[in-house]
Amino acid sequence: MSTSSKTDMEMKSQPLDNAISDPELAQHKGIENKEGSVVANWNGPSDSENPRNWSSGKKLVQVMLVSGFTLYSNLAAVMFAPGAQDLVEEFGITSTIVVSMTVTIYLLGFCVGPLVLSSLSETYGRLIVYHICNLFYVGFTIGCALSTDTGMFLAFRLLAGIAASSPMSIGGGTIADLHVEAERGKAMAIFGMGPLLGPVSITKV
């Protein structure tokens, strides 16, 4: 075996730790700081700012709030159905497909929203995404009420669905932020009541 071949084999058999300690690779460890980003961490395992160290009552309130968000967002998906006929008469809609879309296009927002909102929550935090989406949801719902034609209504209805998808998109992440793995089962059960009760409760309204 030639000397060069033996050297190549020895280099390939080096442990991964040795490869990572190469000076050319080691200099990349500080890229995040050089670009101005800040890596935050908790001040020890008992940091009061860490959501996992909050009291059980405070955690429960947060979970119930997120569950409430999912309830109203799913409630709005079907609660318009009884009023669809009034919209048909007001705007003179003749296509059965368009009539169906007045209800279902809201759910299309549930498909589009998570693609964006989940990433935004990881970058900017979950609370700010919740607040902004709630404001947009209210605004777009008002837009639906003030619509003057079918296209305008469908556009606002779609945007309302995208905004309303925020609790469904990042609710699971909120549960993970609050609870360790062993506690998440009960929290997810409470969280899951929102999307379950939303469509069911509309039959009683």
PDB file of C-alpha atoms in Angstrom:
ATOM      1  CA  MET A   1       0.000   0.000   0.000  1.00  0.00           C
ATOM      2  CA  SER A   2       1.372   3.368  -0.949  1.00  0.00           C
ATOM      3  CA  THR A   3       2.161   5.990   1.675  1.00  0.00           C
ATOM      4  CA  SER A   4      -0.435   8.404   0.274  1.00  0.00           C
ATOM      5  CA  SER A   5      -3.201   5.754   0.410  1.00  0.00           C
ATOM      6  CA  LYS A   6      -2.314   4.884   3.994  1.00  0.00           C
ATOM      7  CA  THR A   7      -2.413   8.545   4.958  1.00  0.00           C
ATOM      8  CA  ASP A   8      -5.853   8.948   3.373  1.00  0.00           C
ATOM      9  CA  MET A   9      -7.194   5.968   5.319  1.00  0.00           C
ATOM     10  CA  GLU A  10      -5.826   7.296   8.598  1.00  0.00           C
ATOM     11  CA  MET A  11      -7.471  10.674   7.985  1.00  0.00           C
ATOM     12  CA  LYS A  12     -10.822   9.031   7.232  1.00  0.00           C
ATOM     13  CA  SER A  13     -10.633   6.952  10.413  1.00  0.00           C
ATOM     14  CA  GLN A  14     -10.081   9.947  12.693  1.00  0.00           C
ATOM     15  CA  PRO A  15     -12.837  10.477  15.282  1.00  0.00           C
ATOM     16  CA  LEU A  16     -15.448  13.082  14.478  1.00  0.00           C
ATOM     17  CA  ASP A  17     -14.384  15.142  17.500  1.00  0.00           C
ATOM     18  CA  ASN A  18     -10.936  15.574  16.016  1.00  0.00           C
ATOM     19  CA  ALA A  19     -12.417  16.767  12.731  1.00  0.00           C
ATOM     20  CA  ILE A  20     -14.590  19.326  14.506  1.00  0.00           C
ATOM     21  CA  SER A  21     -11.585  20.633  16.407  1.00  0.00           C
ATOM     22  CA  ASP A  22      -9.925  21.596  13.147  1.00  0.00           C
ATOM     23  CA  PRO A  23      -9.045  25.336  13.376  1.00  0.00           C
ATOM     24  CA  GLU A  24     -10.778  26.122  10.079  1.00  0.00           C
ATOM     25  CA  LEU A  25     -14.038  24.618  11.352  1.00  0.00           C
ATOM     26  CA  ALA A  26     -13.726  25.918  14.876  1.00  0.00           C
ATOM     27  CA  GLN A  27     -13.768  29.520  13.679  1.00  0.00           C
ATOM     28  CA  HIS A  28     -17.393  29.056  12.533  1.00  0.00           C
ATOM     29  CA  LYS A  29     -18.609  28.632  16.114  1.00  0.00           C
ATOM     30  CA  GLY A  30     -18.788  32.384  16.529  1.00  0.00           C
ATOM     31  CA  ILE A  31     -20.711  33.194  13.356  1.00  0.00           C
ATOM     32  CA  GLU A  32     -23.965  33.891  15.202  1.00  0.00           C
ATOM     33  CA  ASN A  33     -22.357  36.396  17.524  1.00  0.00           C
ATOM     34  CA  LYS A  34     -20.420  38.090  14.698  1.00  0.00           C
ATOM     35  CA  GLU A  35     -23.697  38.696  12.876  1.00  0.00           C
ATOM     36  CA  GLY A  36     -25.175  40.364  15.942  1.00  0.00           C
ATOM     37  CA  SER A  37     -27.579  37.624  17.016  1.00  0.00           C
ATOM     38  CA  VAL A  38     -27.918  36.925  20.724  1.00  0.00           C
ATOM     39  CA  VAL A  39     -28.314  33.446  22.178  1.00  0.00           C
ATOM     40  CA  ALA A  40     -30.419  33.720  25.346  1.00  0.00           C
ATOM     41  CA  ASN A  41     -30.584  31.122  28.082  1.00  0.00           C
ATOM     42  CA  TRP A  42     -32.249  30.777  31.472  1.00  0.00           C
ATOM     43  CA  ASN A  43     -30.439  31.775  34.655  1.00  0.00           C
ATOM     44  CA  GLY A  44     -30.225  28.285  36.056  1.00  0.00           C
ATOM     45  CA  PRO A  45     -32.857  25.567  36.572  1.00  0.00           C
ATOM     46  CA  SER A  46     -34.877  27.676  39.047  1.00  0.00           C
ATOM     47  CA  ASP A  47     -35.210  30.824  36.914  1.00  0.00           C
ATOM     48  CA  SER A  48     -38.665  32.285  37.608  1.00  0.00           C
ATOM     49  CA  GLU A  49     -38.852  33.601  34.035  1.00  0.00           C
ATOM     50  CA  ASN A  50     -38.767  30.051  32.665  1.00  0.00           C
ATOM     51  CA  PRO A  51     -42.396  29.044  31.929  1.00  0.00           C
ATOM     52  CA  ARG A  52     -41.698  25.517  33.119  1.00  0.00           C
ATOM     53  CA  ASN A  53     -41.026  26.910  36.600  1.00  0.00           C
ATOM     54  CA  TRP A  54     -44.391  28.679  36.818  1.00  0.00           C
ATOM     55  CA  SER A  55     -47.010  27.462  39.274  1.00  0.00           C
ATOM     56  CA  SER A  56     -49.471  24.788  38.163  1.00  0.00           C
ATOM     57  CA  GLY A  57     -52.317  27.298  38.321  1.00  0.00           C
ATOM     58  CA  LYS A  58     -50.561  29.784  36.074  1.00  0.00           C
ATOM     59  CA  LYS A  59     -49.717  27.069  33.576  1.00  0.00           C
ATOM     60  CA  LEU A  60     -53.340  25.908  33.578  1.00  0.00           C
ATOM     61  CA  VAL A  61     -54.558  29.429  32.837  1.00  0.00           C
ATOM     62  CA  GLN A  62     -52.205  29.677  29.853  1.00  0.00           C
ATOM     63  CA  VAL A  63     -53.333  26.323  28.486  1.00  0.00           C
ATOM     64  CA  MET A  64     -57.010  27.243  28.887  1.00  0.00           C
ATOM     65  CA  LEU A  65     -56.454  30.555  27.118  1.00  0.00           C
ATOM     66  CA  VAL A  66     -54.861  28.843  24.131  1.00  0.00           C
ATOM     67  CA  SER A  67     -57.627  26.239  24.169  1.00  0.00           C
ATOM     68  CA  GLY A  68     -60.159  29.084  24.153  1.00  0.00           C
ATOM     69  CA  PHE A  69     -58.422  30.568  21.125  1.00  0.00           C
ATOM     70  CA  THR A  70     -58.750  27.273  19.272  1.00  0.00           C
ATOM     71  CA  LEU A  71     -62.418  27.061  20.274  1.00  0.00           C
ATOM     72  CA  TYR A  72     -63.421  30.392  18.765  1.00  0.00           C
ATOM     73  CA  SER A  73     -61.267  29.899  15.666  1.00  0.00           C
ATOM     74  CA  ASN A  74     -62.954  26.562  14.946  1.00  0.00           C
ATOM     75  CA  LEU A  75     -66.343  27.937  15.938  1.00  0.00           C
ATOM     76  CA  ALA A  76     -66.016  30.649  13.312  1.00  0.00           C
ATOM     77  CA  ALA A  77     -65.315  28.018  10.674  1.00  0.00           C
ATOM     78  CA  VAL A  78     -68.879  26.682  10.746  1.00  0.00           C
ATOM     79  CA  MET A  79     -70.991  29.317  12.475  1.00  0.00           C
ATOM     80  CA  PHE A  80     -71.425  31.232   9.217  1.00  0.00           C
ATOM     81  CA  ALA A  81     -73.082  28.279   7.462  1.00  0.00           C
ATOM     82  CA  PRO A  82     -76.657  29.148   8.571  1.00  0.00           C
ATOM     83  CA  GLY A  83     -76.197  32.654   7.160  1.00  0.00           C
ATOM     84  CA  ALA A  84     -74.841  31.553   3.791  1.00  0.00           C
ATOM     85  CA  GLN A  85     -78.300  31.690   2.213  1.00  0.00           C
ATOM     86  CA  ASP A  86     -78.698  35.328   3.242  1.00  0.00           C
ATOM     87  CA  LEU A  87     -75.375  36.119   1.561  1.00  0.00           C
ATOM     88  CA  VAL A  88     -76.539  34.338  -1.594  1.00  0.00           C
ATOM     89  CA  GLU A  89     -79.612  36.534  -1.752  1.00  0.00           C
ATOM     90  CA  GLU A  90     -77.740  39.757  -0.953  1.00  0.00           C
ATOM     91  CA  PHE A  91     -74.984  39.298  -3.541  1.00  0.00           C
ATOM     92  CA  GLY A  92     -77.026  37.329  -6.076  1.00  0.00           C
ATOM     93  CA  ILE A  93     -74.728  34.300  -6.047  1.00  0.00           C
ATOM     94  CA  THR A  94     -75.833  31.592  -8.485  1.00  0.00           C
ATOM     95  CA  SER A  95     -72.881  29.178  -8.400  1.00  0.00           C
ATOM     96  CA  THR A  96     -73.136  26.369  -5.858  1.00  0.00           C
ATOM     97  CA  ILE A  97     -69.335  26.212  -5.767  1.00  0.00           C
ATOM     98  CA  VAL A  98     -69.092  29.843  -4.694  1.00  0.00           C
ATOM     99  CA  VAL A  99     -71.778  29.254  -2.080  1.00  0.00           C
ATOM    100  CA  SER A 100     -69.710  26.405  -0.639  1.00  0.00           C
ATOM    101  CA  MET A 101     -66.576  28.544  -0.722  1.00  0.00           C
ATOM    102  CA  THR A 102     -68.178  31.193   1.486  1.00  0.00           C
ATOM    103  CA  VAL A 103     -67.925  28.630   4.282  1.00  0.00           C
ATOM    104  CA  THR A 104     -64.978  26.428   3.321  1.00  0.00           C
ATOM    105  CA  ILE A 105     -62.478  29.068   2.185  1.00  0.00           C
ATOM    106  CA  TYR A 106     -61.996  29.911   5.856  1.00  0.00           C
ATOM    107  CA  LEU A 107     -60.589  26.411   6.365  1.00  0.00           C
ATOM    108  CA  LEU A 108     -58.172  26.975   3.501  1.00  0.00           C
ATOM    109  CA  GLY A 109     -56.606  29.601   5.736  1.00  0.00           C
ATOM    110  CA  PHE A 110     -55.943  26.823   8.254  1.00  0.00           C
ATOM    111  CA  CYS A 111     -53.789  25.169   5.581  1.00  0.00           C
ATOM    112  CA  VAL A 112     -51.836  28.288   4.650  1.00  0.00           C
ATOM    113  CA  GLY A 113     -51.407  29.943   8.049  1.00  0.00           C
ATOM    114  CA  PRO A 114     -49.314  27.272   9.820  1.00  0.00           C
ATOM    115  CA  LEU A 115     -46.720  27.368   7.038  1.00  0.00           C
ATOM    116  CA  VAL A 116     -45.833  30.919   8.065  1.00  0.00           C
ATOM    117  CA  LEU A 117     -47.010  31.421  11.630  1.00  0.00           C
ATOM    118  CA  SER A 118     -45.159  28.486  13.171  1.00  0.00           C
ATOM    119  CA  SER A 119     -41.845  29.791  11.835  1.00  0.00           C
ATOM    120  CA  LEU A 120     -42.618  33.338  12.964  1.00  0.00           C
ATOM    121  CA  SER A 121     -43.355  32.103  16.485  1.00  0.00           C
ATOM    122  CA  GLU A 122     -39.947  30.435  16.673  1.00  0.00           C
ATOM    123  CA  THR A 123     -38.233  33.611  15.495  1.00  0.00           C
ATOM    124  CA  TYR A 124     -40.133  36.371  17.297  1.00  0.00           C
ATOM    125  CA  GLY A 125     -41.882  34.513  20.114  1.00  0.00           C
ATOM    126  CA  ARG A 126     -45.336  33.030  20.469  1.00  0.00           C
ATOM    127  CA  LEU A 127     -47.029  35.823  22.423  1.00  0.00           C
ATOM    128  CA  ILE A 128     -46.480  38.506  19.783  1.00  0.00           C
ATOM    129  CA  VAL A 129     -47.821  36.151  17.093  1.00  0.00           C
ATOM    130  CA  TYR A 130     -50.932  35.444  19.177  1.00  0.00           C
ATOM    131  CA  HIS A 131     -51.611  39.145  19.737  1.00  0.00           C
ATOM    132  CA  ILE A 132     -51.069  40.228  16.137  1.00  0.00           C
ATOM    133  CA  CYS A 133     -53.133  37.358  14.726  1.00  0.00           C
ATOM    134  CA  ASN A 134     -55.988  38.106  17.129  1.00  0.00           C
ATOM    135  CA  LEU A 135     -56.042  41.726  15.978  1.00  0.00           C
ATOM    136  CA  PHE A 136     -55.951  40.693  12.328  1.00  0.00           C
ATOM    137  CA  TYR A 137     -58.678  38.119  12.936  1.00  0.00           C
ATOM    138  CA  VAL A 138     -60.993  40.749  14.403  1.00  0.00           C
ATOM    139  CA  GLY A 139     -60.180  43.185  11.597  1.00  0.00           C
ATOM    140  CA  PHE A 140     -60.719  40.657   8.811  1.00  0.00           C
ATOM    141  CA  THR A 141     -63.965  39.450  10.395  1.00  0.00           C
ATOM    142  CA  ILE A 142     -65.217  43.039  10.438  1.00  0.00           C
ATOM    143  CA  GLY A 143     -64.137  43.218   6.799  1.00  0.00           C
ATOM    144  CA  CYS A 144     -66.361  40.221   6.053  1.00  0.00           C
ATOM    145  CA  ALA A 145     -69.311  41.989   7.668  1.00  0.00           C
ATOM    146  CA  LEU A 146     -68.704  45.160   5.652  1.00  0.00           C
ATOM    147  CA  SER A 147     -68.060  43.427   2.318  1.00  0.00           C
ATOM    148  CA  THR A 148     -69.939  44.813  -0.664  1.00  0.00           C
ATOM    149  CA  ASP A 149     -69.424  41.951  -3.118  1.00  0.00           C
ATOM    150  CA  THR A 150     -68.623  38.243  -3.213  1.00  0.00           C
ATOM    151  CA  GLY A 151     -64.921  38.591  -4.054  1.00  0.00           C
ATOM    152  CA  MET A 152     -64.345  41.007  -1.196  1.00  0.00           C
ATOM    153  CA  PHE A 153     -66.116  38.684   1.223  1.00  0.00           C
ATOM    154  CA  LEU A 154     -64.128  35.627   0.118  1.00  0.00           C
ATOM    155  CA  ALA A 155     -60.832  37.507   0.402  1.00  0.00           C
ATOM    156  CA  PHE A 156     -61.560  38.668   3.941  1.00  0.00           C
ATOM    157  CA  ARG A 157     -62.868  35.235   4.868  1.00  0.00           C
ATOM    158  CA  LEU A 158     -59.622  33.612   3.708  1.00  0.00           C
ATOM    159  CA  LEU A 159     -57.481  36.148   5.563  1.00  0.00           C
ATOM    160  CA  ALA A 160     -59.566  35.653   8.701  1.00  0.00           C
ATOM    161  CA  GLY A 161     -58.911  31.916   8.465  1.00  0.00           C
ATOM    162  CA  ILE A 162     -55.162  32.476   8.151  1.00  0.00           C
ATOM    163  CA  ALA A 163     -55.141  34.722  11.212  1.00  0.00           C
ATOM    164  CA  ALA A 164     -57.372  32.345  13.179  1.00  0.00           C
ATOM    165  CA  SER A 165     -55.017  29.439  12.521  1.00  0.00           C
ATOM    166  CA  SER A 166     -52.434  30.819  14.954  1.00  0.00           C
ATOM    167  CA  PRO A 167     -53.588  28.871  18.048  1.00  0.00           C
ATOM    168  CA  MET A 168     -53.773  25.658  16.030  1.00  0.00           C
ATOM    169  CA  SER A 169     -50.350  26.351  14.518  1.00  0.00           C
ATOM    170  CA  ILE A 170     -48.393  27.171  17.662  1.00  0.00           C
ATOM    171  CA  GLY A 171     -50.593  25.891  20.487  1.00  0.00           C
ATOM    172  CA  GLY A 172     -48.589  22.681  20.704  1.00  0.00           C
ATOM    173  CA  GLY A 173     -45.401  24.721  20.944  1.00  0.00           C
ATOM    174  CA  THR A 174     -46.907  26.691  23.813  1.00  0.00           C
ATOM    175  CA  ILE A 175     -47.666  23.440  25.641  1.00  0.00           C
ATOM    176  CA  ALA A 176     -44.071  22.322  25.111  1.00  0.00           C
ATOM    177  CA  ASP A 177     -42.790  25.646  26.447  1.00  0.00           C
ATOM    178  CA  LEU A 178     -44.849  25.270  29.624  1.00  0.00           C
ATOM    179  CA  HIS A 179     -44.514  21.590  30.446  1.00  0.00           C
ATOM    180  CA  VAL A 180     -41.878  18.894  30.533  1.00  0.00           C
ATOM    181  CA  GLU A 181     -42.595  15.732  28.567  1.00  0.00           C
ATOM    182  CA  ALA A 182     -44.220  13.887  31.488  1.00  0.00           C
ATOM    183  CA  GLU A 183     -46.799  16.667  32.000  1.00  0.00           C
ATOM    184  CA  ARG A 184     -47.791  17.310  28.401  1.00  0.00           C
ATOM    185  CA  GLY A 185     -50.437  14.595  28.115  1.00  0.00           C
ATOM    186  CA  LYS A 186     -52.958  16.301  30.411  1.00  0.00           C
ATOM    187  CA  ALA A 187     -52.167  19.730  28.984  1.00  0.00           C
ATOM    188  CA  MET A 188     -52.686  18.521  25.416  1.00  0.00           C
ATOM    189  CA  ALA A 189     -55.998  16.941  26.442  1.00  0.00           C
ATOM    190  CA  ILE A 190     -57.213  20.325  27.723  1.00  0.00           C
ATOM    191  CA  PHE A 191     -55.857  22.052  24.637  1.00  0.00           C
ATOM    192  CA  GLY A 192     -57.613  19.552  22.385  1.00  0.00           C
ATOM    193  CA  MET A 193     -61.007  20.379  23.873  1.00  0.00           C
ATOM    194  CA  GLY A 194     -61.032  23.692  22.000  1.00  0.00           C
ATOM    195  CA  PRO A 195     -61.092  22.373  18.421  1.00  0.00           C
ATOM    196  CA  LEU A 196     -63.380  19.543  19.560  1.00  0.00           C
ATOM    197  CA  LEU A 197     -66.033  21.716  21.210  1.00  0.00           C
ATOM    198  CA  GLY A 198     -65.974  24.461  18.571  1.00  0.00           C
ATOM    199  CA  PRO A 199     -67.898  22.693  15.779  1.00  0.00           C
ATOM    200  CA  VAL A 200     -69.997  20.720  18.295  1.00  0.00           C
ATOM    201  CA  SER A 201     -71.173  23.719  20.300  1.00  0.00           C
ATOM    202  CA  ILE A 202     -72.403  25.577  17.207  1.00  0.00           C
ATOM    203  CA  THR A 203     -75.342  23.160  17.013  1.00  0.00           C
ATOM    204  CA  LYS A 204     -76.604  24.596  20.298  1.00  0.00           C
ATOM    205  CA  VAL A 205     -76.296  28.239  19.247  1.00  0.00           C
TER     206      VAL A 205
END
